[in-house]
Amino acid sequence: MDPMEKTKVALIGLGTVGAGVARLLLDHGDRTARHAGRVLWLEKAVVRDLKKARGCQLPEGVLTDRLEDVIDDPEIKVVCQLIGGIEPARSIMLRLLEAGKDVVTANKALMAEHGPELCDAARELGRSIAFEASVAGGVPIIANLSTCLSANQVESLAGILNGTSNFILTKMHADGVPYSEVVAEAQRLGYAEADPAMDVDGSDAAQKLAILAHLAFGARVDWKDIPRSGIDTLDLADVRYAREMGYTIKLLAVAELDRSEALELHVTPTLLRDGSPLAEVSGPYNAIRVVGDAVGPLFFHGQGAGQMPTASAVVADLVDTCVGRTAITFRSLELWSNRPARVSSADYADAEGRFYLRAMVDDHPGVLAKITAALGASEISIASVLQHEPKEKGAPVSLVIMTHTTTEGAAGRACAAIAALDCVRGEVVRLWVRD
Amino acid sequence: MDPMEKTKVALIGLGTVGAGVARLLLDHGDRTARHAGRVLWLEKAVVRDLKKARGCQLPEGVLTDRLEDVIDDPEIKVVCQLIGGIEPARSIMLRLLEAGKDVVTANKALMAEHGPELCDAARELGRSIAFEASVAGGVPIIANLSTCLSANQVESLAGILNGTSNFILTKMHADGVPYSEVVAEAQRLGYAEADPAMDVDGSDAAQKLAILAHLAFGARVDWKDIPRSGIDTLDLADVRYAREMGYTIKLLAVAELDRSEALELHVTPTLLRDGSPLAEVSGPYNAIRVVGDAVGPLFFHGQGAGQMPTASAVVADLVDTCVGRTAITFRSLELWSNRPARVSSADYADAEGRFYLRAMVDDHPGVLAKITAALGASEISIASVLQHEPKEKGAPVSLVIMTHTTTEGAAGRACAAIAALDCVRGEVVRLWVRD
Ligand SMILES: NC(=O)c1ccc[n+]([C@@H]2O[C@H](COP(=O)([O-])OP(=O)(O)OC[C@H]3O[C@@H](n4cnc5c(N)ncnc54)[C@H](OP(=O)(O)O)[C@@H]3O)[C@@H](O)[C@H]2O)c1
Ligand SMILES: NC(=O)c1ccc[n+]([C@@H]2O[C@H](COP(=O)([O-])OP(=O)(O)OC[C@H]3O[C@@H](n4cnc5c(N)ncnc54)[C@H](OP(=O)(O)O)[C@@H]3O)[C@@H](O)[C@H]2O)c1
């Protein structure tokens, strides 16, 4: 390699991730040079507010609040777009592509929402977009799905994709503290944002799942169409019953081919059997289990967010883009092209699985018989039942039922029927179970 | 993509792995075409014996026993070299490179032994070598180390890299059956070869570790210089004591930077705390835990051998090679080049860790004091001790000691001193411990 050869790169956004990327480029340029066969030269970093303190030392002249300093410099070939949200991120990305730059981004919301538009633009302009950091932070799941599994039909993918939710769930299990208390602590510790709604209601995981499902199955889904529920409504009682039965509850994102090869997608709190790899993923970690028909099950685990893990993924993309690997992958995969989707979407009501059901019931004889009958009417058979003595005589008790395999639709109908019984108080809690 | 564009490929060797690759190319050409943007056309498959039954249906004219059919066909651009052992695999590989072909291989022995010579030849000839399948079968650890971790200084790597050993160990733990019995069963089931020596004595894992250490640390080590011991001398008693103390024994391959940034390498049966990800890897699975200074710990788990998982890795390499990604990676990484190694080798005696020690001792008062003194003389402190009542009065008993952190050298010296004590019968068993 010519030691003097260099590729000029720029950052848009110098927040948590941007500052981490700047540190890797400036403090550890030898690594990127070794992998890229050239120096990745940080030419500009664009921010809104020039006065803000930055978590990195930039050489004179690098920091700017003028996007034009990047757009108008033809020598800047690759740009990391590291601002969050949809606008102005989307418009900036389009301007960068139009100006002839390849783009690396960590913005999952943008890719999930505008992947087709952005990838079409990049293709037309002969440019590429890389987005490893947008899903699972430091876990290189995008690269693995895009290149390492090329000989496989992926059959299923199940992942813990939201670190905030997993951190909160881990605390709820370990300390027996309800959601509302843990979320406050997670905010204090910086594991949850001031407004954690997208993280805890399943939206963030659904955005990431939409991206992974596109790569793994050729699906084209709007993340808003993915059936989802979050941990924000999870009752500590269900965490306790799950534990008692040998399960851990995780916010699981699932994409799976059904018997008719249609793709079933959902994001929900799910009971996982203790000891299974996904059940053991704790704190802010992310993990993904992918099953390919040739390779069998593969499991990936690592830090799903945080400054340096995310920056690690961004810089790997930057190297791949500078050396030309990304251009090849982007072109051959035809990401979000106008080719028809390779799979059809399954009807969520047909999705097969086991369920955890909990109802508050009167402590009378015959109640279990009525509930069993309601389940039987939906052809659901019972795998196990858990009911403790009432705290005081006559008080309603929690009845927990684990079903055998049934469908989402049947389970939903049965729950409605159970909730309508005289002996049942309130709604029936229903959670997915995976072994 | 032009649907008619095709790249002609060939296989040398059509055994377990070769037949799997042929099946993926012939039965699932749509997948490779989708990822490569062109058809990968299986033009020739070279074997020794044309009459042998093959685990795949080949079109007329593909099977041949003439290597020249591949060498002399300039339209065959990429060749999978899937014969085992060193010769003639090495000479064939050189001839293929000289004939202008890029090569994909699953042969770890060849890469570990002749990586420098082969990579030098490929570089000089402007060709590439891809070898994902040579380590950990279906687990894409080579790609992840080569590209996804480019922003990191890898700090440590620990892996279960030999499926045969892991299968045997899992059985020894689960069924309490000694090594000799399990190895016979593993042979019957096809998990161990007729001559499993390289698998069970740590040689196979050391070859794979040498390859991974080259990629992760820029080390240039001869696998034969890696300190190693296998599971073939592992006593069932130690499996039982380990379990009693909450540990599982695995054949672990470790590459780790020490305090002075020198690289410490070894392959040994190691006690891993139950519940840690590597301890839970069972049966023929492989797993690798890599710690990068930016990304933190990453964990990869999957099938380490077997026809289709290995073929999956070969075909991924084939696609990467056909589209040009491999050429870029091979060139920029400068694999096994004559550049000096990036790390120096640590002295194994200086390697730090905790140890499990077991001695047969006389059941007399004062024995523990003598052994403690011997450990103290090597400045080793004791973390825990396990000693059961003797089966019959006066019979020698097993004394098990877990040390605090010390060095390999100190532990070795202490064991020699302990073995020399009057009250100790025979050698002292010594195993590494990792939490
Ligand atoms: N943080 C993580 O762990 C993580 C993990 C994976 C993915 N991501 C994704 O990475 C992206 C960045 O996240 P972050 O945590 O680094 O966000 P952040 O800390 O809020 O930083 C955002 C940066 O963008 C800059 N910015 C915003 N609007 C701008 C504009 N119009 N022009 C120029 N600069 C502008 C801000 O400038 P000022 O500093 O001047 O305000 C700030 O430096 C998001 O899409 C996020 O979802 C983050
Ligand atoms: N099996 C696994 O799970 C696995 C996993 C990872 C890596 N690997 C590696 O993959 C390689 C192949 O393994 P395998 O299990 O497929 O071996 P295998 O079943 O023994 O097959 C070897 C093949 O090579 C052919 N061959 C041998 N010498 C030849 C020569 N001089 N000219 C032409 N063909 C020749 C044989 O031809 P005939 O059939 O006519 O005898 C046979 O088809 C080895 O390096 C192994 O270490 C294997």
mmCIF file of C-alpha atoms in Angstrom, chain A residues 1 23-40 315 319, chain B residues 150-153 261 293 332 339 342:
data_model
loop_
_atom_site.group_PDB
_atom_site.id
_atom_site.type_symbol
_atom_site.label_atom_id
_atom_site.label_comp_id
_atom_site.label_asym_id
_atom_site.label_seq_id
_atom_site.Cartn_x
_atom_site.Cartn_y
_atom_site.Cartn_z
ATOM 1 C CA MET A 1 0.000 0.000 0.000
ATOM 2 C CA ARG A 23 -12.013 9.209 18.318
ATOM 3 C CA LEU A 24 -11.490 5.967 16.401
ATOM 4 C CA LEU A 25 -10.425 7.850 13.277
ATOM 5 C CA LEU A 26 -8.144 10.302 15.048
ATOM 6 C CA ASP A 27 -6.668 8.206 17.853
ATOM 7 C CA HIS A 28 -6.529 4.858 16.057
ATOM 8 C CA GLY A 29 -5.930 5.734 12.439
ATOM 9 C CA ASP A 30 -3.393 2.908 12.220
ATOM 10 C CA ARG A 31 -6.172 0.309 12.519
ATOM 11 C CA THR A 32 -8.339 1.724 9.802
ATOM 12 C CA ALA A 33 -5.252 2.268 7.621
ATOM 13 C CA ARG A 34 -4.259 -1.354 8.089
ATOM 14 C CA HIS A 35 -7.694 -2.639 7.124
ATOM 15 C CA ALA A 36 -8.322 -0.150 4.353
ATOM 16 C CA GLY A 37 -4.833 -0.068 2.888
ATOM 17 C CA ARG A 38 -5.067 3.735 3.068
ATOM 18 C CA VAL A 39 -5.553 6.508 5.600
ATOM 19 C CA LEU A 40 -9.131 7.507 6.423
ATOM 20 C CA VAL A 315 -16.093 2.631 11.274
ATOM 21 C CA VAL A 319 -13.606 0.953 5.885
ATOM 22 C CA SER B 150 -11.601 -3.328 11.678
ATOM 23 C CA ALA B 151 -11.983 -0.429 14.146
ATOM 24 C CA ASN B 152 -10.823 -2.512 17.103
ATOM 25 C CA GLN B 153 -7.711 -3.662 18.779
ATOM 26 C CA GLU B 261 0.876 -6.273 24.938
ATOM 27 C CA ASP B 293 -11.471 -2.435 22.750
ATOM 28 C CA SER B 332 -5.839 -4.922 2.045
ATOM 29 C CA ARG B 339 5.640 -7.677 6.977
ATOM 30 C CA ARG B 342 2.329 -6.892 14.792
#
